[in-house]
Coordinates of C-alpha atoms in Angstrom, one line a residue:
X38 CA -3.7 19.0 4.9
X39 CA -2.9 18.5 8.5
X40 CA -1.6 14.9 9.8
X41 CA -1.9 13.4 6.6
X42 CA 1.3 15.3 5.4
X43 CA 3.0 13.7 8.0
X44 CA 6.6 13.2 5.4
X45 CA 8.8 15.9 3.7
X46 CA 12.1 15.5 2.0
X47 CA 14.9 18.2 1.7
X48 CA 15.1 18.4 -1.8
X49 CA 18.8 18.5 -1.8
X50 CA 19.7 15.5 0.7
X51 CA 21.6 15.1 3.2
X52 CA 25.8 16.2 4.1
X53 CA 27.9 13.4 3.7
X54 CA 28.1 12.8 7.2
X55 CA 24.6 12.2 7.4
X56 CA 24.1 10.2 4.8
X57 CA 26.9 8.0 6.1
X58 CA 25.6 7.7 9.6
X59 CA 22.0 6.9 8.6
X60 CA 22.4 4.7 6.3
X61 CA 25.4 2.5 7.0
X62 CA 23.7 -0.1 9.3
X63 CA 21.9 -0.9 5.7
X64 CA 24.9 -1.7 4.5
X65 CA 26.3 -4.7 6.8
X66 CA 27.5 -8.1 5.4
X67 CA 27.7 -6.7 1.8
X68 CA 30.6 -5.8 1.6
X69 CA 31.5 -3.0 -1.2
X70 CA 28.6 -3.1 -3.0
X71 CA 26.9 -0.1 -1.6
X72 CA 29.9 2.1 -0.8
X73 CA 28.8 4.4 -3.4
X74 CA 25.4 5.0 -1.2
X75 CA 27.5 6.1 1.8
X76 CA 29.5 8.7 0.6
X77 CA 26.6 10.7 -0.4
X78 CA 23.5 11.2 -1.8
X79 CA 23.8 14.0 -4.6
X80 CA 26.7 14.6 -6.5
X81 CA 27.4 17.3 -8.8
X82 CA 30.3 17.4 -11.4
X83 CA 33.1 16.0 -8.8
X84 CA 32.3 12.7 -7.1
X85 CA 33.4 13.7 -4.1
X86 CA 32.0 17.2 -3.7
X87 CA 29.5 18.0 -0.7
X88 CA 26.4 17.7 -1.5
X89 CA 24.2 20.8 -1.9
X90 CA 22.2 21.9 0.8
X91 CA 19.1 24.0 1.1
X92 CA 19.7 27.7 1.1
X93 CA 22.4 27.0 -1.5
X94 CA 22.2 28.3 -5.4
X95 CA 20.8 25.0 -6.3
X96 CA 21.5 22.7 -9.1
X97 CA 19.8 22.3 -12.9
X98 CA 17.1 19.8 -12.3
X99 CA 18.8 16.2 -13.4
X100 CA 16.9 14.2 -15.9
X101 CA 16.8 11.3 -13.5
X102 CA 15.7 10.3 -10.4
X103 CA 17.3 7.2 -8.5
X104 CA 15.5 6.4 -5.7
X105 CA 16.9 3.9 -3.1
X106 CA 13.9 2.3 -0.7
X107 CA 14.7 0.7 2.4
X108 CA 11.1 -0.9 3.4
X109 CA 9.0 -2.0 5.9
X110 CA 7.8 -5.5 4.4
X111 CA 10.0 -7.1 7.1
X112 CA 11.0 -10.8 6.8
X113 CA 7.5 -11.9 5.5
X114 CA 5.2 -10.1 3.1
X115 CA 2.8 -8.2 4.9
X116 CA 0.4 -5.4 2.5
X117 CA -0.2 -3.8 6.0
X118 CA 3.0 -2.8 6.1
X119 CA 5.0 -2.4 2.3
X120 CA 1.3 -0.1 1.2
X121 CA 4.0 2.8 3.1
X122 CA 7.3 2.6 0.7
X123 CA 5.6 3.1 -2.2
X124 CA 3.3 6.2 -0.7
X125 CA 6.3 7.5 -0.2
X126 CA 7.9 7.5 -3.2
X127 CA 4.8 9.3 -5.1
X128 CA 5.7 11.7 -2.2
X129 CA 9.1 12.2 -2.8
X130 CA 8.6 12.4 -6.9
X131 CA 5.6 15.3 -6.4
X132 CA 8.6 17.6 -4.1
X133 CA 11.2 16.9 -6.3
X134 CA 8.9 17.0 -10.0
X135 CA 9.4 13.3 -11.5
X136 CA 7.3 10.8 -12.5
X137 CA 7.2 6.9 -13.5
X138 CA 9.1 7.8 -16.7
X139 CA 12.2 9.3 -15.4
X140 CA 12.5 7.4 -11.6
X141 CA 14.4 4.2 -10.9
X142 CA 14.1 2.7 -8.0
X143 CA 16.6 0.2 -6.2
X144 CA 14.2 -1.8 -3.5
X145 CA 16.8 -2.9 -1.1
X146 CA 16.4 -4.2 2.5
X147 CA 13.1 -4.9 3.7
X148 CA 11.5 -5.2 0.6
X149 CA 11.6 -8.3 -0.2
X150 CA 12.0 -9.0 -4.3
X151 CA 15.4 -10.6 -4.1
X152 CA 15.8 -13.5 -7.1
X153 CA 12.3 -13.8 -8.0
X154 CA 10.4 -14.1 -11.0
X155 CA 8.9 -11.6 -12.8
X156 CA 5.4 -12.4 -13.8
X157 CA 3.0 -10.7 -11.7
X158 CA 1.0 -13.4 -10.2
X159 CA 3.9 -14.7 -8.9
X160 CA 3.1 -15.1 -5.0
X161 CA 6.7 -14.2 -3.8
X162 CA 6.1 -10.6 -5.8
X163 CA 3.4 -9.1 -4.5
X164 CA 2.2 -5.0 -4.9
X165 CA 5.7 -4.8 -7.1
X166 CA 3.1 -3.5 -9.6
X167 CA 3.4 -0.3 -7.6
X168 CA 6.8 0.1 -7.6
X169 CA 6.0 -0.4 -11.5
X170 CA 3.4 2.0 -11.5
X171 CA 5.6 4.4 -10.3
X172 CA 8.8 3.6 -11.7
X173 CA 11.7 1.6 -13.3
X174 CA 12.0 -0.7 -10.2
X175 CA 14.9 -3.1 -9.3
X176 CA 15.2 -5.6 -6.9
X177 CA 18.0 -5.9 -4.5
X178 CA 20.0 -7.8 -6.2
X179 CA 20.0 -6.7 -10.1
X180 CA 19.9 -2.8 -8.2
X181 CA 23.9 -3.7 -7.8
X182 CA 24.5 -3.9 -11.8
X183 CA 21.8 -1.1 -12.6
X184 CA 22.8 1.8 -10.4
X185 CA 25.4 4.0 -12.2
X186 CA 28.5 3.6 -9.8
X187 CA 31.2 5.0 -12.2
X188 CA 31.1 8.5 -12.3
X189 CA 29.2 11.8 -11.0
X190 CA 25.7 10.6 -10.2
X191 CA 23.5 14.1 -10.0
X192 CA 20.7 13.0 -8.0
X193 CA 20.0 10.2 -5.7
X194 CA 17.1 10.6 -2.8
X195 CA 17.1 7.5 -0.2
X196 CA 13.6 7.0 1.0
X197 CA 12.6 7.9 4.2
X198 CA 11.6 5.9 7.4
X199 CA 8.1 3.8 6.1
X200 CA 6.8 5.4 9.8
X201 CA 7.0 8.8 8.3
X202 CA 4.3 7.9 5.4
X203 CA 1.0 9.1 5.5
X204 CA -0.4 5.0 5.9
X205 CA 1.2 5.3 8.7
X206 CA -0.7 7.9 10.7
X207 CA -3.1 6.3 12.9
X208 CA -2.5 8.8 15.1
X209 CA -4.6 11.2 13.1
X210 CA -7.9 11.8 14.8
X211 CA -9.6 14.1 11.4
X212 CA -11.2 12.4 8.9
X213 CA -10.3 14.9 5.6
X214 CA -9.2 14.5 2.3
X215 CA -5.5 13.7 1.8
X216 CA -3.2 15.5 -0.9
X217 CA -0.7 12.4 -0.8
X218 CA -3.4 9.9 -1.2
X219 CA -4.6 12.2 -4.0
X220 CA -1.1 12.3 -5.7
X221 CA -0.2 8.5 -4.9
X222 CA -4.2 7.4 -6.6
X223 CA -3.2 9.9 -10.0
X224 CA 0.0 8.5 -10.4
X225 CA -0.6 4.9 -10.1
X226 CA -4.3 4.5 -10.8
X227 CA -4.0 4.4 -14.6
X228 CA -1.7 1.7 -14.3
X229 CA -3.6 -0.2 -12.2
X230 CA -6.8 -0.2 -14.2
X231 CA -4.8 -1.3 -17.0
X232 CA -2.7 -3.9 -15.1
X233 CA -6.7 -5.2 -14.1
X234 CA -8.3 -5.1 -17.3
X235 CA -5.1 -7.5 -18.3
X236 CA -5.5 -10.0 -16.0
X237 CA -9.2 -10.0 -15.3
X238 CA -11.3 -13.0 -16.1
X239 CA -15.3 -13.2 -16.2
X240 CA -15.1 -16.0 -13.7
X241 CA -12.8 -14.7 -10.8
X242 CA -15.5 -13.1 -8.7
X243 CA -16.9 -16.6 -8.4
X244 CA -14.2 -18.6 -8.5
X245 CA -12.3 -16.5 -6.1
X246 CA -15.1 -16.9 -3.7
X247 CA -15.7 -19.2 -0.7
X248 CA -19.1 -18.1 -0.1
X249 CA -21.5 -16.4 -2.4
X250 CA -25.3 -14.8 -2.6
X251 CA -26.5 -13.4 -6.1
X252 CA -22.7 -13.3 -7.5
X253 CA -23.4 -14.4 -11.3
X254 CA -21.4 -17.1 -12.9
X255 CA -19.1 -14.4 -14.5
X256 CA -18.6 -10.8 -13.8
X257 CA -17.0 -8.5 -16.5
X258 CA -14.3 -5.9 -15.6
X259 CA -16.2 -3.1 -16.8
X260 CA -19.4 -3.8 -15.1
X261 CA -20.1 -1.9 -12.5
X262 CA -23.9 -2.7 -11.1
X263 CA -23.0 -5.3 -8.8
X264 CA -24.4 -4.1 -5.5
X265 CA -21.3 -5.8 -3.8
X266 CA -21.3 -6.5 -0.1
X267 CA -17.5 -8.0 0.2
X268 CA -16.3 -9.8 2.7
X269 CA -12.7 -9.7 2.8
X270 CA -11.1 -13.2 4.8
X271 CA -8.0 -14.5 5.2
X272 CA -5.9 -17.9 6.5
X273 CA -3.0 -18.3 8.6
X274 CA -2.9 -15.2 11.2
X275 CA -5.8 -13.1 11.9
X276 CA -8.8 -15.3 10.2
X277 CA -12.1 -14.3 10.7
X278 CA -13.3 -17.2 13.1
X279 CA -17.1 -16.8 12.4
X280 CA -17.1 -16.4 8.9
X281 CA -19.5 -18.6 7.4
X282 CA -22.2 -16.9 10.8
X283 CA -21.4 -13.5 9.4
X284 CA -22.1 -14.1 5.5
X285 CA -25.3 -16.2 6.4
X286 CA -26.9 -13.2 9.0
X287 CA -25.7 -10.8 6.0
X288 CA -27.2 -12.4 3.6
X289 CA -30.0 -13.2 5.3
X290 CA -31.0 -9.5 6.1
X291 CA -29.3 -8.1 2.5
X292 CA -31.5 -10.9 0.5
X293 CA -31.5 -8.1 -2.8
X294 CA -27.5 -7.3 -2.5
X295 CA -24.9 -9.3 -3.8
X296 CA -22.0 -11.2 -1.5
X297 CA -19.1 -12.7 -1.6
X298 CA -16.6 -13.6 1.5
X299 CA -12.9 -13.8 -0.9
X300 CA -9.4 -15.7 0.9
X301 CA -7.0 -12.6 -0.4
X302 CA -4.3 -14.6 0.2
X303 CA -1.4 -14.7 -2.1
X304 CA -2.3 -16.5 -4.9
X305 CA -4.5 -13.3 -6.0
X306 CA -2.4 -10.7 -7.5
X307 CA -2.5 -7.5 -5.5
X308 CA -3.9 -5.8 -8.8
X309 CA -6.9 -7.6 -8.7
X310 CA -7.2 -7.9 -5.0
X311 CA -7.5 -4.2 -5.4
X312 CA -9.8 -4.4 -8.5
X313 CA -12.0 -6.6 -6.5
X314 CA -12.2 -4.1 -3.6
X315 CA -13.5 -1.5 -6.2
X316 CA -16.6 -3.1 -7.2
X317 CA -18.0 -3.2 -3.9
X318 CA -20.0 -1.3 -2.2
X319 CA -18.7 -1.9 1.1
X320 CA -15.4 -3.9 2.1
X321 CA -16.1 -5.8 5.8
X322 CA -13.1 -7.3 7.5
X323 CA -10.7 -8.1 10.2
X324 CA -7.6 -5.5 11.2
X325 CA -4.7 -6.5 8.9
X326 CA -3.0 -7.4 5.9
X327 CA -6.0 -8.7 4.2
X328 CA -7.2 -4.3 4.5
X329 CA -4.3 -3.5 2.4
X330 CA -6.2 -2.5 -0.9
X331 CA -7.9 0.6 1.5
X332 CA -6.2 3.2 -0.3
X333 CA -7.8 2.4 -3.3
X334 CA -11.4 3.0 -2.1
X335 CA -13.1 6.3 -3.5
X336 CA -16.6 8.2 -2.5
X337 CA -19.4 6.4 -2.2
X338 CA -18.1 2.9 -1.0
X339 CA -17.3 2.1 2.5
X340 CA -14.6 0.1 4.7
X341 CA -16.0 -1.7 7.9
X342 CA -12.8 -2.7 10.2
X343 CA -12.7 -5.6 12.8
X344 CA -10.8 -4.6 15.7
X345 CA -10.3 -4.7 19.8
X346 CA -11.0 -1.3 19.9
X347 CA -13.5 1.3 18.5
X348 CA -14.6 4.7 18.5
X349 CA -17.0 6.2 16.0
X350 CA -16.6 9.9 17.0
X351 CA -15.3 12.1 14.3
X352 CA -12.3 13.4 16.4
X353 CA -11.3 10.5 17.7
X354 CA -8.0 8.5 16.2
X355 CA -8.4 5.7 13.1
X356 CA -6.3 2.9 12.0
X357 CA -3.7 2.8 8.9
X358 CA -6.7 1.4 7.1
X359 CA -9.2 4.0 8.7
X360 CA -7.2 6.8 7.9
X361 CA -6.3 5.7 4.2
X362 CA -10.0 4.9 3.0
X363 CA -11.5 8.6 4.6
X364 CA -8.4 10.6 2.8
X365 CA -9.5 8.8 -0.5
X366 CA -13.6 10.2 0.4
X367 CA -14.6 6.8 1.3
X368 CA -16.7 6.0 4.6
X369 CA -15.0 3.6 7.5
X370 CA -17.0 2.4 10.3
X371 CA -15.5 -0.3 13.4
X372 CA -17.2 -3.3 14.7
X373 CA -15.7 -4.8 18.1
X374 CA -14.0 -8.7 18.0
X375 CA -15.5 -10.6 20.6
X376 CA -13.5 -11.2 23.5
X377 CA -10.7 -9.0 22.4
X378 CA -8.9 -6.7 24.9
X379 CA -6.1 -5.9 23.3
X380 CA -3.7 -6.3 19.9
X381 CA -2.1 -9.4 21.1
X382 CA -5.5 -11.5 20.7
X383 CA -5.8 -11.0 17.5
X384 CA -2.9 -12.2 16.3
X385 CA -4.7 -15.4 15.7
X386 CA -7.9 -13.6 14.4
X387 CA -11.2 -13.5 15.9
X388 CA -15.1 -13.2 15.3
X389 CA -16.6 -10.1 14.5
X390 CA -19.7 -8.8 16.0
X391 CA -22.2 -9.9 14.0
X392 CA -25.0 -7.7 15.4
X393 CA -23.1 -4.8 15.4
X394 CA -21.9 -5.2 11.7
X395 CA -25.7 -5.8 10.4
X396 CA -26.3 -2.1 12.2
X397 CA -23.6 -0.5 10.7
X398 CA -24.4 -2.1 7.2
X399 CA -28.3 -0.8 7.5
X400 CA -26.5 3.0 8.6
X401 CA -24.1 3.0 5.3
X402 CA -26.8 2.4 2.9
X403 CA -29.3 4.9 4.9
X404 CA -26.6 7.7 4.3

């Protein structure tokens, strides 16, 4: 479906050579433990055979998929950038016909889940739920006891480059339906909803909010009928300056809707970060991490994004978090920061247009 398939996978892998040469600057300062990644990637009944290439009588399918990810989470934990190695792997298990029950994944460098806990509020551990959605996942450092290094292995797939996912295609100027957004939303949706309905309590709407208009003392999971105006905030890099201006003009013209302005910062599970974004009716924030729960929008809410630069024409091209909310059949709209020129000023955030948001709010619910 045009720029949205933007990755593909040889379902056989790569020649030894190639697998060698892309992959061994992964491999520096630890010593033998990953030898077995270089010297291929599929192996058939001899460990050291070539492995199969396309065009070649191919193999019996192999009951297991081992999936090694190399990620994009760099040295801090950013939902902006990890939402791609996951997309990924949904795409890589729909071309090669596995799912969550017969994939293990091995979340190596640039991922981040090295000798951490597993409980998933833990704040070091964030959106490994969709690793477990999708998968048997290990982290780095248990990946070098689970992988099965003696003997043939008959299929391992390395994950390609997080700019090759769909969230990263901001290049893409059409605003369609996505396939991989579609497959990534049935395979871990399910999950998700059940992973939410765990870990949901009545109060966390209100707790979890800073600033609130017509949010009752406690909100179950399963109801719907809030008429949620959300306005997504953060603290450290990118805060939303003028906050506390925006919610007040908001909810001074939206008296009947509800609203809440929510810190997603770490101490919120990225499940119900996520579960929080589907109640709403529209999502209203700043361009970053704090947008990473847009590819879990669906038809009939909206995403309004913060940033230095906008364009509302339908050929022109979207953000990561653009792009992901319109391939899931969910509206985005941009408001202009103040005083923003470029990408480097909002590294320390900035303040939204107020009168400009209030205009597209009024357009969203006129639709």
């Amino acid at each position: 479906d045009g720029c949205s398939w933007t990755m593909y996978c040889r379902p056989a892998g790569f020649w030894k050579e190639q697998g060698g040469g892309a992959n061994a600057p992964m491999f520096r300062g630890l010593g033998n433990a990953f030898n077995w990644m270089v010297s291929g990637t599929v192996r058939r009944e001899d460990p050291e055979a070539a492995p199969t290439m396309v065009g070649d009588t191919e193999p019996e399918q192999p009951d297991v998929l081992h999936y090694v990810a190399f990620g994009d989470c760099g040295g801090r934990w950013n939902p902006g950038h990890c939402m791609a190695d996951p997309i990924n792997l949904s795409v890589v298990q729909k071309i090669l016909g596995y799912d969550n029950t017969n994939t293990y994944s091995y979340l190596l460098r640039g991922l981040n889940y090295d000798d951490l806990a597993k409980t998933d509020g833990d704040k070091t551990r964030p959106m490994f739920e969709l690793w477990e959605a999708l998968s048997k996942p290990y982290p780095r450092k248990e990946s070098y006891e689970a992988f099965p290094r003696h003997g043939p292995v008959p299929l391992v797939a390395f994950s390609p480059a997080p700019t090759t996912s769909a969230w990263w295609t901001s290049f893409c100027a059409g605003r369609h339906l996505s396939h991989v957004y579609q497959n990534f939303r049935e395979r871990v949706d399910p999950f998700m909803d059940g992973r939410a309905e765990q870990l949901w309590t009545d109060v966390l709407l209100p707790q979890k909010s800073i600033l609130s208009h017509n949010i009752p003392a406690a909100v179950s999971h399963g109801n719907r009928e809030l008429d949620l105006i959300l306005i997504v905030a953060r603290s450290g890099r990118r805060q939303l300056h003028n906050r506390e201006a925006l919610f007040e003009r908001i909810s001074s013209e939206f008296n009947d809707k509800a609203i809440a302005t929510v810190l997603f910062d770490s101490d919120i599970p990225f499940t119900l970060q996520c579960a929080l974004w589907r109640r709403a009716r529209v999502v209203l924030g700043i361009h970053g991490g704090n947008l990473g729960c847009a590819p879990f929008l669906s038809p009939g809410q909206a995403l309004i994004e913060g940033s230095f630069e906008c364009s509302q024409q339908s050929t022109a091209p979207m953000s990561m978090f653009g792009v992901a909310a319109t391939s899931n059949g969910a509206m985005y709209r941009c408001v202009l920061v103040d005083k923003c020129g470029d990408r480097g000023c909002m590294e320390s955030g900035g303040s939204i247009d107020i009168a400009g948001t209030i205009t597209t709010i009024k357009e969203i619910y006129e639709v």
